[in-house]
PDB file of C-alpha atoms and ligand atoms in Angstrom:
ATOM      1  CA  MET L 272      99.438 100.749 128.359  1.00  0.00           C
ATOM      2  CA  ASN L 273      95.683 102.355 129.286  1.00  0.00           C
ATOM      3  CA  THR L 274      94.027 104.500 127.962  1.00  0.00           C
ATOM      4  CA  ALA L 275      92.837 106.749 130.648  1.00  0.00           C
ATOM      5  CA  ALA L 276      94.520 109.920 129.108  1.00  0.00           C
ATOM      6  CA  ALA L 277      93.812 113.458 129.257  1.00  0.00           C
ATOM      7  CA  ALA L 278      93.215 113.940 126.239  1.00  0.00           C
ATOM      8  CA  GLY L 279      89.820 112.514 125.058  1.00  0.00           C
ATOM      9  CA  ALA L 280      89.832 109.397 122.525  1.00  0.00           C
ATOM     10  CA  ALA L 281      88.119 112.029 119.929  1.00  0.00           C
ATOM     11  CA  GLU L 282      90.654 114.613 119.788  1.00  0.00           C
ATOM     12  CA  PRO L 283      92.896 114.273 116.793  1.00  0.00           C
ATOM     13  CA  VAL L 284      96.848 113.215 117.043  1.00  0.00           C
ATOM     14  CA  PRO L 285      98.667 115.773 116.424  1.00  0.00           C
ATOM     15  CA  ALA L 286     101.837 114.282 114.863  1.00  0.00           C
ATOM     16  CA  LEU L 287      99.097 112.784 112.841  1.00  0.00           C
ATOM     17  CA  ALA L 288      97.611 114.038 109.447  1.00  0.00           C
ATOM     18  CA  ALA L 289      94.279 115.255 109.079  1.00  0.00           C
ATOM     19  CA  HIS L 290      92.582 112.461 106.294  1.00  0.00           C
ATOM     20  CA  THR L 291      91.759 113.207 103.566  1.00  0.00           C
ATOM     21  CA  ASP L 292      87.504 111.368 101.577  1.00  0.00           C
ATOM     22  CA  ARG L 293      87.271 113.022  98.764  1.00  0.00           C
ATOM     23  CA  ALA L 294      89.892 111.478  95.722  1.00  0.00           C
ATOM     24  CA  GLU L 295      88.941 112.113  92.229  1.00  0.00           C
ATOM     25  CA  LEU L 296      90.767 109.873  89.631  1.00  0.00           C
ATOM     26  CA  ARG L 297      91.831 110.323  86.323  1.00  0.00           C
ATOM     27  CA  ASP L 298      94.606 107.470  85.868  1.00  0.00           C
ATOM     28  CA  PRO L 299      95.196 105.573  89.130  1.00  0.00           C
ATOM     29  CA  VAL L 300      97.697 102.969  89.710  1.00  0.00           C
ATOM     30  CA  PHE L 301      96.644 100.968  92.312  1.00  0.00           C
ATOM     31  CA  ILE L 302      99.420  99.493  94.922  1.00  0.00           C
ATOM     32  CA  SER L 303      99.124  97.805  98.367  1.00  0.00           C
ATOM     33  CA  ASP L 304     100.781  95.645 100.975  1.00  0.00           C
ATOM     34  CA  LEU L 305     104.492  95.907 100.130  1.00  0.00           C
ATOM     35  CA  HIS L 306     105.909  95.285 103.260  1.00  0.00           C
ATOM     36  CA  LEU L 307     108.975  97.495 103.163  1.00  0.00           C
ATOM     37  CA  ASN L 308     111.687  97.300 105.173  1.00  0.00           C
ATOM     38  CA  ASP L 309     115.836  96.995 105.086  1.00  0.00           C
ATOM     39  CA  ALA L 310     115.452  92.804 105.531  1.00  0.00           C
ATOM     40  CA  GLN L 311     114.067  93.304 101.712  1.00  0.00           C
ATOM     41  CA  PRO L 312     116.187  95.119  99.224  1.00  0.00           C
ATOM     42  CA  ARG L 313     115.042  93.363  96.530  1.00  0.00           C
ATOM     43  CA  THR L 314     111.645  95.199  97.361  1.00  0.00           C
ATOM     44  CA  LEU L 315     112.465  98.278  98.381  1.00  0.00           C
ATOM     45  CA  ALA L 316     114.103  97.679  94.529  1.00  0.00           C
ATOM     46  CA  ALA L 317     111.000  96.864  92.755  1.00  0.00           C
ATOM     47  CA  PHE L 318     109.118  99.734  94.448  1.00  0.00           C
ATOM     48  CA  LEU L 319     111.989 102.674  93.339  1.00  0.00           C
ATOM     49  CA  GLN L 320     112.472 101.099  90.300  1.00  0.00           C
ATOM     50  CA  PHE L 321     107.896 100.971  89.977  1.00  0.00           C
ATOM     51  CA  ALA L 322     107.756 103.828  91.197  1.00  0.00           C
ATOM     52  CA  ARG L 323     110.223 106.084  88.653  1.00  0.00           C
ATOM     53  CA  THR L 324     108.908 104.259  85.781  1.00  0.00           C
ATOM     54  CA  LEU L 325     105.667 103.064  85.547  1.00  0.00           C
ATOM     55  CA  ALA L 326     104.304 104.867  88.715  1.00  0.00           C
ATOM     56  CA  ILE L 327     104.947 108.563  87.236  1.00  0.00           C
ATOM     57  CA  THR L 328     103.095 107.082  83.367  1.00  0.00           C
ATOM     58  CA  HIS L 329      99.277 107.495  85.641  1.00  0.00           C
ATOM     59  CA  ARG L 330      97.838 110.920  87.166  1.00  0.00           C
ATOM     60  CA  GLU L 331      97.848 109.216  90.648  1.00  0.00           C
ATOM     61  CA  LEU L 332      99.708 106.740  92.237  1.00  0.00           C
ATOM     62  CA  VAL L 333      97.098 104.751  95.632  1.00  0.00           C
ATOM     63  CA  ILE L 334      98.668 102.946  97.763  1.00  0.00           C
ATOM     64  CA  LEU L 335      96.047 101.016  99.850  1.00  0.00           C
ATOM     65  CA  GLY L 336      97.944 100.499 103.226  1.00  0.00           C
ATOM     66  CA  ASP L 337     100.963  98.427 104.962  1.00  0.00           C
ATOM     67  CA  LEU L 338     103.711 100.878 101.836  1.00  0.00           C
ATOM     68  CA  PHE L 339     105.803  99.490 105.135  1.00  0.00           C
ATOM     69  CA  GLU L 340     106.630  96.878 107.263  1.00  0.00           C
ATOM     70  CA  PHE L 341     105.662  98.315 110.428  1.00  0.00           C
ATOM     71  CA  TRP L 342     106.005 101.606 111.067  1.00  0.00           C
ATOM     72  CA  VAL L 343     106.932 103.009 114.086  1.00  0.00           C
ATOM     73  CA  GLY L 344     106.144 106.833 114.608  1.00  0.00           C
ATOM     74  CA  ASP L 345     107.290 109.825 111.554  1.00  0.00           C
ATOM     75  CA  ASP L 346     109.910 111.190 113.980  1.00  0.00           C
ATOM     76  CA  ALA L 347     112.621 107.331 114.098  1.00  0.00           C
ATOM     77  CA  ASP L 348     113.952 108.644 111.628  1.00  0.00           C
ATOM     78  CA  ASP L 349     113.921 104.844 109.593  1.00  0.00           C
ATOM     79  CA  PRO L 350     116.666 104.972 106.602  1.00  0.00           C
ATOM     80  CA  ILE L 351     113.843 103.440 104.733  1.00  0.00           C
ATOM     81  CA  GLY L 352     111.532 105.317 105.626  1.00  0.00           C
ATOM     82  CA  ALA L 353     113.613 108.406 104.585  1.00  0.00           C
ATOM     83  CA  THR L 354     114.385 106.582 101.199  1.00  0.00           C
ATOM     84  CA  VAL L 355     110.626 105.785 100.158  1.00  0.00           C
ATOM     85  CA  ALA L 356     109.710 109.523 101.227  1.00  0.00           C
ATOM     86  CA  VAL L 357     112.294 110.941  98.363  1.00  0.00           C
ATOM     87  CA  ALA L 358     111.443 108.493  95.488  1.00  0.00           C
ATOM     88  CA  LEU L 359     107.549 109.129  95.876  1.00  0.00           C
ATOM     89  CA  ARG L 360     108.468 112.649  96.035  1.00  0.00           C
ATOM     90  CA  ASP L 361     109.578 112.421  92.877  1.00  0.00           C
ATOM     91  CA  VAL L 362     106.892 110.978  91.790  1.00  0.00           C
ATOM     92  CA  VAL L 363     104.536 114.456  92.957  1.00  0.00           C
ATOM     93  CA  ALA L 364     106.973 116.103  91.116  1.00  0.00           C
ATOM     94  CA  ALA L 365     106.315 114.551  88.066  1.00  0.00           C
ATOM     95  CA  GLY L 366     103.217 115.295  87.714  1.00  0.00           C
ATOM     96  CA  THR L 367     101.833 112.289  89.881  1.00  0.00           C
ATOM     97  CA  ALA L 368      99.313 112.761  92.350  1.00  0.00           C
ATOM     98  CA  VAL L 369     100.347 110.315  95.589  1.00  0.00           C
ATOM     99  CA  TYR L 370      97.204 108.953  97.658  1.00  0.00           C
ATOM    100  CA  LEU L 371      97.890 107.007 101.040  1.00  0.00           C
ATOM    101  CA  MET L 372      96.141 104.773 102.624  1.00  0.00           C
ATOM    102  CA  HIS L 373      96.964 103.468 106.320  1.00  0.00           C
ATOM    103  CA  GLY L 374      97.068  99.574 106.539  1.00  0.00           C
ATOM    104  CA  ASN L 375      97.224  98.170 110.339  1.00  0.00           C
ATOM    105  CA  ARG L 376     100.800  98.070 110.293  1.00  0.00           C
ATOM    106  CA  ASP L 377     101.988 101.698 109.499  1.00  0.00           C
ATOM    107  CA  LEU L 378      98.712 103.404 110.593  1.00  0.00           C
ATOM    108  CA  LEU L 379     100.767 105.996 112.460  1.00  0.00           C
ATOM    109  CA  LEU L 380     102.138 107.644 108.983  1.00  0.00           C
ATOM    110  CA  GLY L 381     101.314 110.577 109.963  1.00  0.00           C
ATOM    111  CA  ARG L 382     102.407 114.694 109.146  1.00  0.00           C
ATOM    112  CA  GLY L 383     105.800 114.498 109.048  1.00  0.00           C
ATOM    113  CA  PHE L 384     105.530 111.727 106.342  1.00  0.00           C
ATOM    114  CA  CYS L 385     103.653 113.119 104.516  1.00  0.00           C
ATOM    115  CA  ALA L 386     105.625 115.977 104.817  1.00  0.00           C
ATOM    116  CA  ALA L 387     108.539 114.961 103.760  1.00  0.00           C
ATOM    117  CA  SER L 388     106.650 112.815 100.520  1.00  0.00           C
ATOM    118  CA  GLY L 389     104.156 115.009  99.239  1.00  0.00           C
ATOM    119  CA  ALA L 390     101.738 112.608  99.994  1.00  0.00           C
ATOM    120  CA  THR L 391      97.769 112.997 100.836  1.00  0.00           C
ATOM    121  CA  LEU L 392      96.384 110.640 103.562  1.00  0.00           C
ATOM    122  CA  LEU L 393      93.120 108.989 102.573  1.00  0.00           C
ATOM    123  CA  ALA L 394      90.817 107.900 104.632  1.00  0.00           C
ATOM    124  CA  ASP L 395      89.515 104.468 105.407  1.00  0.00           C
ATOM    125  CA  PRO L 396      86.752 103.717 103.021  1.00  0.00           C
ATOM    126  CA  THR L 397      86.973 106.416 100.966  1.00  0.00           C
ATOM    127  CA  VAL L 398      84.413 106.444  97.400  1.00  0.00           C
ATOM    128  CA  ALA L 399      86.778 107.474  94.478  1.00  0.00           C
ATOM    129  CA  GLN L 400      85.036 108.750  91.764  1.00  0.00           C
ATOM    130  CA  ARG L 401      87.068 108.490  88.018  1.00  0.00           C
ATOM    131  CA  GLY L 402      84.292 110.199  85.681  1.00  0.00           C
ATOM    132  CA  ALA L 403      81.065 109.089  85.941  1.00  0.00           C
ATOM    133  CA  GLU L 404      82.595 106.005  87.703  1.00  0.00           C
ATOM    134  CA  LYS L 405      82.295 105.185  91.824  1.00  0.00           C
ATOM    135  CA  PHE L 406      83.737 103.048  93.282  1.00  0.00           C
ATOM    136  CA  LEU L 407      85.645 102.662  97.231  1.00  0.00           C
ATOM    137  CA  LEU L 408      88.499 102.215  98.226  1.00  0.00           C
ATOM    138  CA  ALA L 409      89.942 100.178 101.718  1.00  0.00           C
ATOM    139  CA  HIS L 410      93.038  98.162 103.505  1.00  0.00           C
ATOM    140  CA  GLY L 411      90.394  95.453 104.067  1.00  0.00           C
ATOM    141  CA  ASP L 412      91.654  94.657 108.084  1.00  0.00           C
ATOM    142  CA  ALA L 413      87.824  96.307 109.541  1.00  0.00           C
ATOM    143  CA  TRP L 414      86.108  93.725 107.162  1.00  0.00           C
ATOM    144  CA  CYS L 415      87.913  90.459 108.602  1.00  0.00           C
ATOM    145  CA  THR L 416      85.350  90.677 111.096  1.00  0.00           C
ATOM    146  CA  ARG L 417      85.286  87.271 112.582  1.00  0.00           C
ATOM    147  CA  ASP L 418      89.540  87.434 113.439  1.00  0.00           C
ATOM    148  CA  LEU L 419      88.264  88.837 117.118  1.00  0.00           C
ATOM    149  CA  ALA L 420      91.698  88.922 118.695  1.00  0.00           C
ATOM    150  CA  TYR L 421      92.214  91.316 115.648  1.00  0.00           C
ATOM    151  CA  MET L 422      89.059  93.476 115.824  1.00  0.00           C
ATOM    152  CA  ALA L 423      90.239  93.983 120.110  1.00  0.00           C
ATOM    153  CA  PHE L 424      93.636  94.967 118.969  1.00  0.00           C
ATOM    154  CA  ARG L 425      92.483  97.286 115.948  1.00  0.00           C
ATOM    155  CA  LYS L 426      90.532  99.085 117.900  1.00  0.00           C
ATOM    156  CA  GLN L 427      92.850 100.036 121.032  1.00  0.00           C
ATOM    157  CA  VAL L 428      95.705 100.742 118.510  1.00  0.00           C
ATOM    158  CA  ARG L 429      92.976 103.384 116.754  1.00  0.00           C
ATOM    159  CA  ASP L 430      92.382 104.821 119.731  1.00  0.00           C
ATOM    160  CA  ALA L 431      93.369 108.229 119.838  1.00  0.00           C
ATOM    161  CA  SER L 432      94.692 108.538 123.515  1.00  0.00           C
ATOM    162  CA  PHE L 433      96.630 104.538 122.852  1.00  0.00           C
ATOM    163  CA  GLN L 434      97.891 106.685 119.917  1.00  0.00           C
ATOM    164  CA  ARG L 435      98.783 109.768 121.954  1.00  0.00           C
ATOM    165  CA  GLN L 436     100.687 107.680 125.179  1.00  0.00           C
ATOM    166  CA  PHE L 437     102.357 105.680 122.265  1.00  0.00           C
ATOM    167  CA  LEU L 438     104.143 108.348 120.515  1.00  0.00           C
ATOM    168  CA  ALA L 439     105.521 110.040 124.010  1.00  0.00           C
ATOM    169  CA  ARG L 440     107.382 107.110 124.177  1.00  0.00           C
ATOM    170  CA  SER L 441     110.769 107.144 123.442  1.00  0.00           C
ATOM    171  CA  VAL L 442     111.266 105.037 119.742  1.00  0.00           C
ATOM    172  CA  ALA L 443     112.981 102.334 121.631  1.00  0.00           C
ATOM    173  CA  GLU L 444     110.179 101.181 123.601  1.00  0.00           C
ATOM    174  CA  ARG L 445     107.730 101.736 120.599  1.00  0.00           C
ATOM    175  CA  ARG L 446     110.447  99.455 118.391  1.00  0.00           C
ATOM    176  CA  ALA L 447     109.392  96.844 120.992  1.00  0.00           C
ATOM    177  CA  PHE L 448     106.489  97.151 122.112  1.00  0.00           C
ATOM    178  CA  ILE L 449     105.478  96.534 118.037  1.00  0.00           C
ATOM    179  CA  GLY L 450     108.367  93.961 118.682  1.00  0.00           C
ATOM    180  CA  GLN L 451     106.347  91.865 120.367  1.00  0.00           C
ATOM    181  CA  VAL L 452     102.923  92.133 119.136  1.00  0.00           C
ATOM    182  CA  ARG L 453     104.220  91.142 115.649  1.00  0.00           C
ATOM    183  CA  ALA L 454     105.996  88.174 117.485  1.00  0.00           C
ATOM    184  CA  THR L 455     102.290  87.901 118.966  1.00  0.00           C
ATOM    185  CA  SER L 456     100.710  87.935 115.653  1.00  0.00           C
ATOM    186  CA  GLU L 457     103.036  85.957 113.569  1.00  0.00           C
ATOM    187  CA  ALA L 458     102.163  82.682 116.348  1.00  0.00           C
ATOM    188  CA  GLY L 459      98.709  83.823 116.283  1.00  0.00           C
ATOM    189  CA  LYS L 460      98.549  82.987 112.565  1.00  0.00           C
ATOM    190  CA  GLN L 461      99.822  80.113 112.603  1.00  0.00           C
ATOM    191  CA  VAL L 462      96.575  78.825 114.496  1.00  0.00           C
ATOM    192  CA  LYS L 463      94.244  80.888 112.821  1.00  0.00           C
ATOM    193  CA  ALA L 464      91.414  79.095 110.374  1.00  0.00           C
ATOM    194  CA  MET L 465      92.139  80.690 107.276  1.00  0.00           C
ATOM    195  CA  ALA L 466      88.712  82.074 106.859  1.00  0.00           C
ATOM    196  CA  ILE L 467      89.241  83.757 110.000  1.00  0.00           C
ATOM    197  CA  MET L 468      92.369  85.897 108.533  1.00  0.00           C
ATOM    198  CA  ASP L 469      89.812  86.896 104.928  1.00  0.00           C
ATOM    199  CA  VAL L 470      87.818  89.722 105.001  1.00  0.00           C
ATOM    200  CA  THR L 471      84.177  88.861 105.458  1.00  0.00           C
ATOM    201  CA  PRO L 472      81.491  88.754 102.970  1.00  0.00           C
ATOM    202  CA  THR L 473      78.399  90.323 104.182  1.00  0.00           C
ATOM    203  CA  GLU L 474      80.738  92.874 105.716  1.00  0.00           C
ATOM    204  CA  VAL L 475      82.123  93.788 102.738  1.00  0.00           C
ATOM    205  CA  ASP L 476      78.421  94.007 100.945  1.00  0.00           C
ATOM    206  CA  ALA L 477      77.618  96.350 104.208  1.00  0.00           C
ATOM    207  CA  ALA L 478      79.828  98.929 102.984  1.00  0.00           C
ATOM    208  CA  LEU L 479      79.387  98.706  99.044  1.00  0.00           C
ATOM    209  CA  ALA L 480      75.738  99.284 100.393  1.00  0.00           C
ATOM    210  CA  ALA L 481      76.465 102.438 102.338  1.00  0.00           C
ATOM    211  CA  ALA L 482      78.769 104.094  99.304  1.00  0.00           C
ATOM    212  CA  GLY L 483      75.948 103.490  97.002  1.00  0.00           C
ATOM    213  CA  VAL L 484      78.596 101.618  94.731  1.00  0.00           C
ATOM    214  CA  GLN L 485      78.683  98.186  93.444  1.00  0.00           C
ATOM    215  CA  ARG L 486      83.246  97.687  93.321  1.00  0.00           C
ATOM    216  CA  VAL L 487      85.314  97.470  96.413  1.00  0.00           C
ATOM    217  CA  ILE L 488      89.307  97.269  95.687  1.00  0.00           C
ATOM    218  CA  HIS L 489      91.345  96.834  98.889  1.00  0.00           C
ATOM    219  CA  GLY L 490      94.200  94.589 100.137  1.00  0.00           C
ATOM    220  CA  HIS L 491      95.848  92.858 103.254  1.00  0.00           C
ATOM    221  CA  THR L 492      94.666  89.931 103.357  1.00  0.00           C
ATOM    222  CA  HIS L 493      97.146  88.593 100.620  1.00  0.00           C
ATOM    223  CA  ARG L 494      94.801  86.419  98.600  1.00  0.00           C
ATOM    224  CA  PRO L 495      94.695  88.461  95.555  1.00  0.00           C
ATOM    225  CA  ALA L 496      91.992  87.510  92.468  1.00  0.00           C
ATOM    226  CA  THR L 497      88.661  89.266  91.561  1.00  0.00           C
ATOM    227  CA  HIS L 498      85.470  88.203  93.103  1.00  0.00           C
ATOM    228  CA  ARG L 499      82.114  89.109  90.686  1.00  0.00           C
ATOM    229  CA  PHE L 500      79.079  88.380  92.663  1.00  0.00           C
ATOM    230  CA  VAL L 501      75.539  89.925  93.069  1.00  0.00           C
ATOM    231  CA  LEU L 502      74.351  92.878  95.422  1.00  0.00           C
ATOM    232  CA  ASP L 503      71.069  94.140  95.521  1.00  0.00           C
ATOM    233  CA  GLY L 504      70.279  92.062  91.896  1.00  0.00           C
ATOM    234  CA  LYS L 505      73.200  94.406  90.369  1.00  0.00           C
ATOM    235  CA  ASP L 506      76.537  92.838  88.990  1.00  0.00           C
ATOM    236  CA  ALA L 507      79.021  93.740  92.021  1.00  0.00           C
ATOM    237  CA  GLU L 508      83.019  93.457  92.044  1.00  0.00           C
ATOM    238  CA  ARG L 509      85.844  92.747  94.731  1.00  0.00           C
ATOM    239  CA  TRP L 510      89.462  93.820  93.382  1.00  0.00           C
ATOM    240  CA  VAL L 511      91.470  92.165  96.156  1.00  0.00           C
ATOM    241  CA  LEU L 512      95.825  93.268  95.656  1.00  0.00           C
ATOM    242  CA  PRO L 513      98.103  91.436  95.719  1.00  0.00           C
ATOM    243  CA  ASP L 514     101.401  91.822  98.024  1.00  0.00           C
ATOM    244  CA  TRP L 515     104.570  92.687  97.240  1.00  0.00           C
ATOM    245  CA  ASP L 516     107.796  90.008  98.368  1.00  0.00           C
ATOM    246  CA  LEU L 517     110.951  89.919  95.284  1.00  0.00           C
ATOM    247  CA  ASP L 518     112.917  88.588  98.162  1.00  0.00           C
ATOM    248  CA  HIS L 519     111.845  85.155  98.660  1.00  0.00           C
ATOM    249  CA  ALA L 520     110.749  82.655  96.289  1.00  0.00           C
ATOM    250  CA  PRO L 521     107.666  83.173  94.467  1.00  0.00           C
ATOM    251  CA  ALA L 522     108.074  86.104  93.686  1.00  0.00           C
ATOM    252  CA  ARG L 523     105.670  88.500  93.993  1.00  0.00           C
ATOM    253  CA  GLY L 524     103.668  92.060  93.856  1.00  0.00           C
ATOM    254  CA  GLY L 525     101.625  93.957  91.142  1.00  0.00           C
ATOM    255  CA  TYR L 526      99.470  96.519  90.464  1.00  0.00           C
ATOM    256  CA  LEU L 527      96.039  97.327  89.694  1.00  0.00           C
ATOM    257  CA  THR L 528      95.150  99.653  86.610  1.00  0.00           C
ATOM    258  CA  LEU L 529      92.244 100.876  85.218  1.00  0.00           C
ATOM    259  CA  ARG L 530      92.929 103.102  81.712  1.00  0.00           C
ATOM    260  CA  ASP L 531      92.401  99.662  79.273  1.00  0.00           C
ATOM    261  CA  GLY L 532      89.813  97.873  81.455  1.00  0.00           C
ATOM    262  CA  TRP L 533      90.438  97.061  85.233  1.00  0.00           C
ATOM    263  CA  ARG L 534      93.719  95.084  84.877  1.00  0.00           C
ATOM    264  CA  VAL L 535      96.500  93.817  87.471  1.00  0.00           C
ATOM    265  CA  GLN L 536      99.926  93.264  86.207  1.00  0.00           C
ATOM    266  CA  THR L 537     101.906  91.654  87.802  1.00  0.00           C
ATOM    267  CA  ILE L 538     106.206  93.232  88.610  1.00  0.00           C
ATOM    268  CA  ALA L 539     108.580  91.552  87.465  1.00  0.00           C
ATOM    269  CA  GLY L 540     111.863  91.193  89.703  1.00  0.00           C
ATOM    270  CA  GLU L 541     114.940  91.494  88.930  1.00  0.00           C
TER     271      GLU L 541
HETATM  272  O1  LIG T 168      99.829  92.270 109.242  1.00  0.00           O
HETATM  273  P1  LIG T 168      99.822  91.067 109.020  1.00  0.00           P
HETATM  274  O2  LIG T 168      98.157  90.614 108.076  1.00  0.00           O
HETATM  275  O3  LIG T 168     100.587  89.995 108.847  1.00  0.00           O
HETATM  276  O4  LIG T 168      98.483  90.700 110.542  1.00  0.00           O
HETATM  277  C1  LIG T 168      97.012  90.874 110.645  1.00  0.00           C
HETATM  278  C2  LIG T 168      97.253  91.053 111.910  1.00  0.00           C
HETATM  279  N1  LIG T 168      98.284  91.437 112.975  1.00  0.00           N
HETATM  280  C3  LIG T 168      98.690  92.554 113.467  1.00  0.00           C
HETATM  281  C4  LIG T 168      99.513  93.190 113.452  1.00  0.00           C
HETATM  282  C5  LIG T 168     100.591  93.389 112.756  1.00  0.00           C
HETATM  283  O5  LIG T 168     101.246  92.643 111.784  1.00  0.00           O
HETATM  284  C6  LIG T 168     102.331  93.494 113.295  1.00  0.00           C
HETATM  285  C7  LIG T 168     102.226  95.228 114.380  1.00  0.00           C
HETATM  286  C8  LIG T 168     102.665  96.116 112.987  1.00  0.00           C
HETATM  287  C9  LIG T 168     102.832  97.443 113.890  1.00  0.00           C
HETATM  288  C10 LIG T 168     101.539  98.447 114.637  1.00  0.00           C
HETATM  289  C11 LIG T 168     101.447  99.282 114.973  1.00  0.00           C
HETATM  290  C12 LIG T 168     101.380  99.205 116.563  1.00  0.00           C
HETATM  291  C13 LIG T 168     101.164 100.032 117.171  1.00  0.00           C
HETATM  292  C14 LIG T 168     100.342 101.599 117.089  1.00  0.00           C
HETATM  293  C15 LIG T 168     100.453 101.702 119.057  1.00  0.00           C
HETATM  294  C16 LIG T 168      99.033 103.542 119.462  1.00  0.00           C
HETATM  295  O6  LIG T 168      98.038  93.374 112.387  1.00  0.00           O
HETATM  296  C17 LIG T 168      96.639  89.897 112.853  1.00  0.00           C
HETATM  297  C18 LIG T 168      94.976  89.305 111.909  1.00  0.00           C
HETATM  298  C19 LIG T 168      95.361  88.987 110.442  1.00  0.00           C
HETATM  299  O7  LIG T 168      96.406  90.662 110.386  1.00  0.00           O
HETATM  300  C20 LIG T 168      94.860  89.147 109.375  1.00  0.00           C
HETATM  301  O8  LIG T 168      93.720  89.647 109.625  1.00  0.00           O
HETATM  302  O9  LIG T 168      94.706  88.064 112.277  1.00  0.00           O
HETATM  303  O10 LIG T 168      96.326  90.073 113.648  1.00  0.00           O
HETATM  304  C21 LIG T 168      96.491  89.556 114.785  1.00  0.00           C
HETATM  305  O11 LIG T 168      97.241  88.080 114.988  1.00  0.00           O
HETATM  306  C22 LIG T 168      96.616  90.193 116.429  1.00  0.00           C
HETATM  307  C23 LIG T 168      96.541  89.801 117.531  1.00  0.00           C
HETATM  308  O12 LIG T 168      95.299  88.211 117.209  1.00  0.00           O
HETATM  309  C24 LIG T 168      96.029  89.904 118.119  1.00  0.00           C
HETATM  310  C25 LIG T 168      97.731  91.150 118.518  1.00  0.00           C
HETATM  311  C26 LIG T 168      97.680  91.372 120.091  1.00  0.00           C
HETATM  312  C27 LIG T 168      99.363  91.637 120.754  1.00  0.00           C
HETATM  313  C28 LIG T 168      99.409  92.170 122.436  1.00  0.00           C
HETATM  314  C29 LIG T 168     100.920  92.110 122.403  1.00  0.00           C
HETATM  315  C30 LIG T 168     100.971  92.256 123.442  1.00  0.00           C
HETATM  316  C31 LIG T 168     103.022  93.051 124.011  1.00  0.00           C
HETATM  317  C32 LIG T 168     102.940  93.299 125.364  1.00  0.00           C
HETATM  318  C33 LIG T 168     103.713  94.121 125.359  1.00  0.00           C
HETATM  319  C34 LIG T 168     103.802  95.318 126.379  1.00  0.00           C
HETATM  320 MN1  LIG T 169      97.709  94.787 106.179  1.00  0.00          MN
END
């Protein structure tokens, strides 16, 4: 697939919803990297339970990317996607706003999914505000700049003409392409150094400085941690959310809340 489409790269892709880069949060709960798919029923069940119980006790549910293992397009009639859309719609109906950021795996979530779920797409990155507090929200993959192969891949799949051509293909063709990408990506990860697959600290510093904030929340790396450091003479924090996997040992997953101080809690597997 080349990028020599008639429509310009800057023109928005019709199937993809507009993003908002404003998030005024009152009592949010953050999750990321659930990688929901039909081969991981326990993880899906844990998410559905989380949505029905804990999420609705918050004012906002904020999903920082890779909610799905992969997303072929809103028109693919994915049964897991439909189940999750209904679960999110119930969260919205209970009075909890749902914000959804694209990850590197589900960057094609678009207008159809937003309409079905009631979720609002959040730009990556977004500066969120909670009272007097401001902090940055991101998936995290854009800061993995030492992974040159990934950077090149990312640039291509974020190109609007490429996306338009991709979405014009049949669902079967798209699935086959994504299958090849996943296989290539998994093989590549076996031989990439761990540091290459993490964010570049100076990129995070630059993003914090550009946003004028001292704290960031992101996912993607599957290396949950709270990094505390000094930036321009002030205390700064980088909160890395855990991925979820309740189908393989050791079971893992968790969420970040801010209401009693910033705190990550783990999801218990059944
Ligand atoms: O997701 P994770 O953490 O496992 O790995 C990422 C990077 N890999 C990816 C690929 C996804 O995991 C799988 C694909 C999901 C669907 C994407 C939709 C694309 C279609 C949209 C089109 C508009 O993101 C991995 C990083 C890792 O994070 C850590 O940061 O290292 O990056 C890679 O492995 C990318 C490779 O380096 C380059 C991949 C090139 C693939 C080319 C395939 C060619 C197939 C040709 C078919 C005609
Ligand atoms: Mn990711």
